[in-house]
Tab-separated table of N, CA and C in Angstrom:
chain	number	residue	atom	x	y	z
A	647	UNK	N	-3.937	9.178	-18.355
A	647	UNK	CA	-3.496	7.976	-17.661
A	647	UNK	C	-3.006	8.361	-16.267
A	648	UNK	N	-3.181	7.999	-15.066
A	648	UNK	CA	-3.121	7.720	-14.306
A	648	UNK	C	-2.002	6.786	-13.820
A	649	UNK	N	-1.106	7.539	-13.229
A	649	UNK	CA	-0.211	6.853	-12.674
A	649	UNK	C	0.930	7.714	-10.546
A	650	UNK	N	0.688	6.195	-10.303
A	650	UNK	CA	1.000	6.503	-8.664
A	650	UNK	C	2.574	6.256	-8.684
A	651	UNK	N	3.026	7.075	-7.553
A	651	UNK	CA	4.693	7.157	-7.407
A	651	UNK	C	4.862	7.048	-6.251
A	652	UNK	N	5.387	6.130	-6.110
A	652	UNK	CA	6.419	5.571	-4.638
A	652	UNK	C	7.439	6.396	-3.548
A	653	UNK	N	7.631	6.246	-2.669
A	653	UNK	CA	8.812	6.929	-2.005
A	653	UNK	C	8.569	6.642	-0.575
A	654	UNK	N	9.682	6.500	-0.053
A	654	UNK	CA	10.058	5.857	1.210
A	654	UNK	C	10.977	4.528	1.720
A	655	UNK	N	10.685	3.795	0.759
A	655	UNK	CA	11.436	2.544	0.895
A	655	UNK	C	13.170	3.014	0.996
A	656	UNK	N	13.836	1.841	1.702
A	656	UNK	CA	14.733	1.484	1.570
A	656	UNK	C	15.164	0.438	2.712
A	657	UNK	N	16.908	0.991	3.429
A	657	UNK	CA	16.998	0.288	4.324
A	657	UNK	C	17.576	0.509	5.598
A	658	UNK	N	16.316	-0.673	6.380
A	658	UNK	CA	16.342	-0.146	7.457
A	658	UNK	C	17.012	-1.684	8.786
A	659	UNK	N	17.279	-0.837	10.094
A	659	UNK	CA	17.679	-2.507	10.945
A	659	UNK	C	15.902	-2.770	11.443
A	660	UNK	N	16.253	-4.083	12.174
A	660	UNK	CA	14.894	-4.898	12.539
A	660	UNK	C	14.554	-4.163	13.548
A	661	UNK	N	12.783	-4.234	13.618
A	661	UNK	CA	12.940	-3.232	15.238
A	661	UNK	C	12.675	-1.252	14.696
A	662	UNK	N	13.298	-1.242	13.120
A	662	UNK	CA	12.776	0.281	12.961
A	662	UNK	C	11.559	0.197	12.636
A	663	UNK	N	11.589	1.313	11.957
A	663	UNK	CA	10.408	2.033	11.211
A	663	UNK	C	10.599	2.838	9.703
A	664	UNK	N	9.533	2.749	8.825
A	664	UNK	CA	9.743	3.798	7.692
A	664	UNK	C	8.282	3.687	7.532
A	665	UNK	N	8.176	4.922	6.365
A	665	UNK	CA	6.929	5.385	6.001
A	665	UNK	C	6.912	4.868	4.845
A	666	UNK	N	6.352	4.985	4.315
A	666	UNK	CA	6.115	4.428	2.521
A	666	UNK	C	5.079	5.619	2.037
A	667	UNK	N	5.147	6.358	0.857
A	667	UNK	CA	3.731	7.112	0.552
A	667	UNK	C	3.573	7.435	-1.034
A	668	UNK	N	2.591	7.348	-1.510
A	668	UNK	CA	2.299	7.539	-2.723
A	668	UNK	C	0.804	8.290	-2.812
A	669	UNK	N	1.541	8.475	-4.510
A	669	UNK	CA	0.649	9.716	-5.067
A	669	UNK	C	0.698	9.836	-6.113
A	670	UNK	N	-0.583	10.203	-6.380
A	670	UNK	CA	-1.060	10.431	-8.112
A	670	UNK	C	-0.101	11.395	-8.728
A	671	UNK	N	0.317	11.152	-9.753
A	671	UNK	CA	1.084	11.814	-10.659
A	671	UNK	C	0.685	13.375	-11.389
A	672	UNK	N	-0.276	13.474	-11.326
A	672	UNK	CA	-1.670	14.094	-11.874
A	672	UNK	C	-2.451	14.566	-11.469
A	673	UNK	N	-3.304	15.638	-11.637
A	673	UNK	CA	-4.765	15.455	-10.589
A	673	UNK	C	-5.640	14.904	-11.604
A	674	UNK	N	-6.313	13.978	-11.271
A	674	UNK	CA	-6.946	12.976	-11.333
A	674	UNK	C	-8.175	13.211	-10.292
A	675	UNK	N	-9.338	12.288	-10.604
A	675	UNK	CA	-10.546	12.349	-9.629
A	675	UNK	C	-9.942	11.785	-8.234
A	676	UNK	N	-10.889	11.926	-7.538
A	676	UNK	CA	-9.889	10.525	-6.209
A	676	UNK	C	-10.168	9.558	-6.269
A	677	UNK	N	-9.412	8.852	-5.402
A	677	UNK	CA	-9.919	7.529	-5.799
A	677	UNK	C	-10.673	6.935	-4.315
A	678	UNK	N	-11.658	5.758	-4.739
A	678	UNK	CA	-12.413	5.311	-3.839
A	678	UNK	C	-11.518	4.576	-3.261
A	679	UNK	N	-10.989	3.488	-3.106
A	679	UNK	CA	-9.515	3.162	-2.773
A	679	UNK	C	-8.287	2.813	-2.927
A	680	UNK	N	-7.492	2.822	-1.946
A	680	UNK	CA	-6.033	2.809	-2.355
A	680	UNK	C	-5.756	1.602	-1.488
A	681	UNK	N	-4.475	0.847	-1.777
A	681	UNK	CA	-4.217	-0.478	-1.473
A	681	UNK	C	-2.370	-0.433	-1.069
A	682	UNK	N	-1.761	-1.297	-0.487
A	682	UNK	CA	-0.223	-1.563	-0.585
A	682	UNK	C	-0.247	-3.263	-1.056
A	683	UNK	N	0.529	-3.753	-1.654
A	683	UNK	CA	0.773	-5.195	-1.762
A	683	UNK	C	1.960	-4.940	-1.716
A	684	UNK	N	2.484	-6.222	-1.866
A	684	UNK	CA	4.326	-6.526	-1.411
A	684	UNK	C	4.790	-7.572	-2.099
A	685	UNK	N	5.842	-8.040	-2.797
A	685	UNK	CA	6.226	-9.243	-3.419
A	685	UNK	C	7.479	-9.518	-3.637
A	686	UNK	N	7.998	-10.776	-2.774
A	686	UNK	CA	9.497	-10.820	-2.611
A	686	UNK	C	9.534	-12.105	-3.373
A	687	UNK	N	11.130	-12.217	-3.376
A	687	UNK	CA	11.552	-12.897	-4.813
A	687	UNK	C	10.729	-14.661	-4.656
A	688	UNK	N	10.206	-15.054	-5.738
A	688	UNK	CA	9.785	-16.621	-5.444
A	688	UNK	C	8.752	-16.295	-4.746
A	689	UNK	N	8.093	-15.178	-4.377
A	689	UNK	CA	6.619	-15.237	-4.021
A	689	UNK	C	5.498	-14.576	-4.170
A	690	UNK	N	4.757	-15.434	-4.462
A	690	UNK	CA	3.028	-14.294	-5.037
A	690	UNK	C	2.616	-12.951	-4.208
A	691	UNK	N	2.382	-12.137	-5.355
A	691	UNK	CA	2.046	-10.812	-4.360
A	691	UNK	C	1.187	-10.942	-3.301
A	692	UNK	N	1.678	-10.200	-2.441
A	692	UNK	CA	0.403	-10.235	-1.043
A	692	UNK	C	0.008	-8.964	-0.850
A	693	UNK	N	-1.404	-8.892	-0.616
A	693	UNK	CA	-1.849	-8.005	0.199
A	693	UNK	C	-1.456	-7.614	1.464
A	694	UNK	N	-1.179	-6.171	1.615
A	694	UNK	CA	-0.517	-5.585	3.094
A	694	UNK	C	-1.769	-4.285	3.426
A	695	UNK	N	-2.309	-3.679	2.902
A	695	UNK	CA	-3.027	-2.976	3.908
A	695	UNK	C	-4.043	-2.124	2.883
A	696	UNK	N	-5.251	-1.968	3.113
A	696	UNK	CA	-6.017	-1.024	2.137
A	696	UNK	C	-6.914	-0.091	2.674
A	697	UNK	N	-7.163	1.022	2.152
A	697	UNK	CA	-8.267	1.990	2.841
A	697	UNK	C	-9.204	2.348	1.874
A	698	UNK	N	-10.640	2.144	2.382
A	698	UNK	CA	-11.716	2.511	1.315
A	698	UNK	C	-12.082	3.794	1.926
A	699	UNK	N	-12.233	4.649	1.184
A	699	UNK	CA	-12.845	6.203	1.659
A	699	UNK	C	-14.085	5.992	1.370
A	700	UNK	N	-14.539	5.167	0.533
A	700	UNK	CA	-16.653	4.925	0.179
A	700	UNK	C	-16.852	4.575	1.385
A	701	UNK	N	-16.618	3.829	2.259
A	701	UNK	CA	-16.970	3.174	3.169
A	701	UNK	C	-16.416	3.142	4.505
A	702	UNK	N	-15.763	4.274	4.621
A	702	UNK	CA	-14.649	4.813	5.958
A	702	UNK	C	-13.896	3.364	6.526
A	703	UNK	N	-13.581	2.478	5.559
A	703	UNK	CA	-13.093	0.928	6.021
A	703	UNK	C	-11.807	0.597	5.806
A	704	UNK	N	-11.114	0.208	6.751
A	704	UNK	CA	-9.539	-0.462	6.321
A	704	UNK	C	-9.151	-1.602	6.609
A	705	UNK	N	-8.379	-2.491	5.964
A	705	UNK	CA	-8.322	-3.959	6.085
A	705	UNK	C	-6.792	-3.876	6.399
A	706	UNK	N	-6.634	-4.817	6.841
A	706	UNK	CA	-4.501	-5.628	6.676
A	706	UNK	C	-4.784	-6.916	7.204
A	707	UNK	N	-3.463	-7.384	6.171
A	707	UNK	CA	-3.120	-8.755	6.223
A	707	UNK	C	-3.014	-9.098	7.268
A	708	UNK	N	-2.633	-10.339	8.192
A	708	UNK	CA	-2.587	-10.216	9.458
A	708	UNK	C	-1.501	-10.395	10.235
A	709	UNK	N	-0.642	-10.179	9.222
A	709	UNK	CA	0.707	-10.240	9.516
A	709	UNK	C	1.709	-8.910	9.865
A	710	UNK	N	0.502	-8.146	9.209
A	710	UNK	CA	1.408	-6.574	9.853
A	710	UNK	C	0.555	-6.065	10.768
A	711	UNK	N	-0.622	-6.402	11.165
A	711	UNK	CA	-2.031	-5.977	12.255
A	711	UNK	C	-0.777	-5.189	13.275
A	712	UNK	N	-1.087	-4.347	13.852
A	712	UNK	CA	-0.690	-3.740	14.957
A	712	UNK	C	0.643	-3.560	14.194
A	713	UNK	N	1.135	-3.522	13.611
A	713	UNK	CA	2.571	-3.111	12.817
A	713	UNK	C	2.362	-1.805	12.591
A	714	UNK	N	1.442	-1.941	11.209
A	714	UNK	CA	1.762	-1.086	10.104
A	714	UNK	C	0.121	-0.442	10.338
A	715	UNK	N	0.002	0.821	9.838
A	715	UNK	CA	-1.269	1.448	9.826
A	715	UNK	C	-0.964	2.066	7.828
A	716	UNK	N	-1.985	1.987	7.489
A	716	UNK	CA	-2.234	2.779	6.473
A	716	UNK	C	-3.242	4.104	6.694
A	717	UNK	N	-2.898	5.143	5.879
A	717	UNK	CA	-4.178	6.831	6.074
A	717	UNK	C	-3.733	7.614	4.781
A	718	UNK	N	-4.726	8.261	4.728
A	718	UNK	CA	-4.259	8.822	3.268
A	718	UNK	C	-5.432	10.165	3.443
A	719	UNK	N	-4.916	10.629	2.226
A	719	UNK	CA	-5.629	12.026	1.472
A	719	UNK	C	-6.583	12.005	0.482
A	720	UNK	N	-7.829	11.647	0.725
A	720	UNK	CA	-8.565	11.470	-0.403
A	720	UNK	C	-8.810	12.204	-1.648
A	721	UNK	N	-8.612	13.772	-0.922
A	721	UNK	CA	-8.922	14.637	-2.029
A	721	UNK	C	-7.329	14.882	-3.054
A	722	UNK	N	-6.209	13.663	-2.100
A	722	UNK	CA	-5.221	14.173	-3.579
A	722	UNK	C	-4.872	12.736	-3.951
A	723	UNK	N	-5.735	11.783	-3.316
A	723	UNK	CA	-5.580	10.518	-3.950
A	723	UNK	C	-4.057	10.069	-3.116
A	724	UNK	N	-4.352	10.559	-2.107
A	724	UNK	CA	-2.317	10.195	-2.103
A	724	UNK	C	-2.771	9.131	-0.431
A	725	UNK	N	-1.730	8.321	-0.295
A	725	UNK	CA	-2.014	7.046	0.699
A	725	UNK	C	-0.564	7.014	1.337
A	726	UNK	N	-0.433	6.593	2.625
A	726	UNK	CA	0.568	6.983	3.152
A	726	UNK	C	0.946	4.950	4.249
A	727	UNK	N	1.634	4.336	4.532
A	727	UNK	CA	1.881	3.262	4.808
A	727	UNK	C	2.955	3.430	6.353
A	728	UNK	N	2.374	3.663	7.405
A	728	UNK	CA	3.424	3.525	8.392
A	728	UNK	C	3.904	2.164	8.469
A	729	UNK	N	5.114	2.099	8.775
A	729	UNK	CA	5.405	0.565	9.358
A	729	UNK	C	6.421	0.227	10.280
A	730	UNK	N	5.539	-0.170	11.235
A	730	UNK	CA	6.794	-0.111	13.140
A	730	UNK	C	7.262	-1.601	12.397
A	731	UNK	N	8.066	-1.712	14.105
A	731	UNK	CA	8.697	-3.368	14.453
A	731	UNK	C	8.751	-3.809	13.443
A	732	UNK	N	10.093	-3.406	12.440
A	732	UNK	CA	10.013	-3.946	11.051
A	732	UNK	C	11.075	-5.299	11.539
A	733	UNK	N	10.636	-6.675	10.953
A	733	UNK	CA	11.612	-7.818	10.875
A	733	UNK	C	11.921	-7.958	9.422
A	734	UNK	N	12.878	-8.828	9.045
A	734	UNK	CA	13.306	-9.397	7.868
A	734	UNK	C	12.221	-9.925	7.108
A	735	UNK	N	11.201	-10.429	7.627
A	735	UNK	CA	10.586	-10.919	7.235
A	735	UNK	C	9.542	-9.964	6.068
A	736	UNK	N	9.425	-8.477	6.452
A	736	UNK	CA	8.694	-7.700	5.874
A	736	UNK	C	9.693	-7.338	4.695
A	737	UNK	N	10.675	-7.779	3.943
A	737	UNK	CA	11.815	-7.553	3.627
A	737	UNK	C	11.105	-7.945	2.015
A	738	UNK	N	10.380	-6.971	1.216
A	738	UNK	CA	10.013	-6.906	-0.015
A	738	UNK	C	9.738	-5.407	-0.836
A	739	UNK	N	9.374	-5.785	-2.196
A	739	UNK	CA	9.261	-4.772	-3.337
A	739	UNK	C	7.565	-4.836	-2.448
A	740	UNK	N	7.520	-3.471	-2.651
A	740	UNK	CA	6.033	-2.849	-2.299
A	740	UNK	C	5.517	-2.120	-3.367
A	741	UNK	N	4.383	-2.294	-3.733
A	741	UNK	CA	4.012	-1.288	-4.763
A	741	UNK	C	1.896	-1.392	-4.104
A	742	UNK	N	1.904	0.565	-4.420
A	742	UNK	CA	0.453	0.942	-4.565
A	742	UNK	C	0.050	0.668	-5.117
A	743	UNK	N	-1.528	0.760	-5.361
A	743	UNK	CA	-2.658	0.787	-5.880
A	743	UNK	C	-3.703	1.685	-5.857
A	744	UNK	N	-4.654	1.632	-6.705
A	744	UNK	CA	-5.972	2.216	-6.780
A	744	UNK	C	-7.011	2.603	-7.308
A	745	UNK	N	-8.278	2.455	-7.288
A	745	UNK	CA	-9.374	2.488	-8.031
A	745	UNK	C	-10.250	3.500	-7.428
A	746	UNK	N	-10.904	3.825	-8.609
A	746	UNK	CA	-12.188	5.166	-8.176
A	746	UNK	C	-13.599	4.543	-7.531
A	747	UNK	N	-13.532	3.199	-8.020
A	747	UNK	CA	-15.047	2.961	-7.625
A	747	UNK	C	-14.816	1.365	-7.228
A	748	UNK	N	-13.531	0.639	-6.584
A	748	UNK	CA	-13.715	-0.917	-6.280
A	748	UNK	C	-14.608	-1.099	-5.130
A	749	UNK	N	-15.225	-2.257	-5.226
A	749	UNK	CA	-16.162	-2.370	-3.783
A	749	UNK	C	-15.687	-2.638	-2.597
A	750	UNK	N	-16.099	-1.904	-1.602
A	750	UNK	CA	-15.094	-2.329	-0.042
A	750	UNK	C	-14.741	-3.596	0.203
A	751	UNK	N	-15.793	-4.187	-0.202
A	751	UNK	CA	-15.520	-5.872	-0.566
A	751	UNK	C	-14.525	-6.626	-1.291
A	752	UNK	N	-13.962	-6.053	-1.775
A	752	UNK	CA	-12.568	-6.511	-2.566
A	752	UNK	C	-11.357	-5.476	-2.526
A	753	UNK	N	-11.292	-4.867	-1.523
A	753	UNK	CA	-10.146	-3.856	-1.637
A	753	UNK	C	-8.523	-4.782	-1.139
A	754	UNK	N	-8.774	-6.174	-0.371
A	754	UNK	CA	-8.056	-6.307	-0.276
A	754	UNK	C	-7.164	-7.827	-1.596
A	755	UNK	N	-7.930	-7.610	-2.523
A	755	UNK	CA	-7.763	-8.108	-4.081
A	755	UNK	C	-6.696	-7.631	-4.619
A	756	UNK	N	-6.703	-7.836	-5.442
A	756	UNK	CA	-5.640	-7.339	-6.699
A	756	UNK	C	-6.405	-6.771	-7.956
A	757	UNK	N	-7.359	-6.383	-7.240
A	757	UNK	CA	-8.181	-5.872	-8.811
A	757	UNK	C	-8.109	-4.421	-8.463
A	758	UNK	N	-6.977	-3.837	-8.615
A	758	UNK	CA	-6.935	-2.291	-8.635
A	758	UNK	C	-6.641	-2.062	-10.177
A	759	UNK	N	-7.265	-0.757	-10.466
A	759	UNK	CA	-6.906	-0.586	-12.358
A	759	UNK	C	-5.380	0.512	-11.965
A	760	UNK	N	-5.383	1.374	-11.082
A	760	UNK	CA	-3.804	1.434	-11.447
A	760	UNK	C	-2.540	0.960	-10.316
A	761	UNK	N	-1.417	1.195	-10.674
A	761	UNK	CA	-0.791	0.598	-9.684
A	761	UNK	C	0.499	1.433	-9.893
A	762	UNK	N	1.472	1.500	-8.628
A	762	UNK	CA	2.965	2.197	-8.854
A	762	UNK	C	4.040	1.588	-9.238
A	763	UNK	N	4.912	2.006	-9.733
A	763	UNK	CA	6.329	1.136	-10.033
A	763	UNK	C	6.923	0.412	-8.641
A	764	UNK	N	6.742	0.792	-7.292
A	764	UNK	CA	7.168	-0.032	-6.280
A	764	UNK	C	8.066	0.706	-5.727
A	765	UNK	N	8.641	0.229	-4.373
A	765	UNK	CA	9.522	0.970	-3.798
A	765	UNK	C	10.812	-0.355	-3.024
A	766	UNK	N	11.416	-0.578	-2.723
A	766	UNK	CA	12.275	-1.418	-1.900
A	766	UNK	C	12.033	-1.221	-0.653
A	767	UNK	N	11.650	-2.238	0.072
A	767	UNK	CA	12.418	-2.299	1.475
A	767	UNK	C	13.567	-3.275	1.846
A	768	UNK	N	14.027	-3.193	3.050
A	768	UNK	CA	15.245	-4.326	3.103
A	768	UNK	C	15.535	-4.112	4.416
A	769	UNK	N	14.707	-5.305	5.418
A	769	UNK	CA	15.154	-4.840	6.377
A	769	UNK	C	16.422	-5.929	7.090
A	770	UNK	N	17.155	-5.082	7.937
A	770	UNK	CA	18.909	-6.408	8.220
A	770	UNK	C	18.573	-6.957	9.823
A	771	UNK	N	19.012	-7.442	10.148
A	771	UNK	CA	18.927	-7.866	11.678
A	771	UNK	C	20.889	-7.859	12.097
């Protein structure tokens, strides 16, 4: 079983920065891609940023565009989440993702087969 681990979150003022990064627990194959979603209290998870290594392709929501960059390590499965000009608004539970073979076409879905326990952010103004 396959499982990804969190680290980075916490808290930060508006205007910083933190990293977020996760990684397979395991060695495991790699995976074709890795994903971030986010979900704060009273609201449906959202997609925040994904990278397909099949297809050298990366997507984000468009709410962190020029924010946040996602890059990662394919050969250890591990995905890494920068995130500038943080507001309150980015102020949620984040948790990874990832699949060996999803199509570039849906990376920014919720159809990843594994996923991490999450990390906190909290940002204050």
């Amino acid at each position: 079983q396959v499982q990804l681990v969190e680290s980075g979150g916490g808290l930060v003022q508006a205007g910083g920065s933190l990293r977020l990064s996760c990684a397979a627990s395991a060695r495991t194959f790699s995976m074709g891609a890795m994903a971030w979603f986010r979900q704060a209290p009273g609201k449906e998870r959202e997609f925040v940023a994904a990278i397909s290594w099949s297809s050298s392709y990366t997507d984000y929501a468009d709410s962190v565009k020029g924010r946040f960059t996602i890059s990662g390590d394919n050969a250890k499965s591990t995905v890494w989440l920068q995130m500038n000009s943080l507001t309150p608004d980015d102020s949620s539970f984040y948790c990874s993702a990832g699949h060996h073979d999803l199509h570039p076409a849906k990376i920014a879905t919720p159809r990843y087969d594994y996923w991490g326990q999450g990390t906190q952010v909290t940002v204050f103004s």
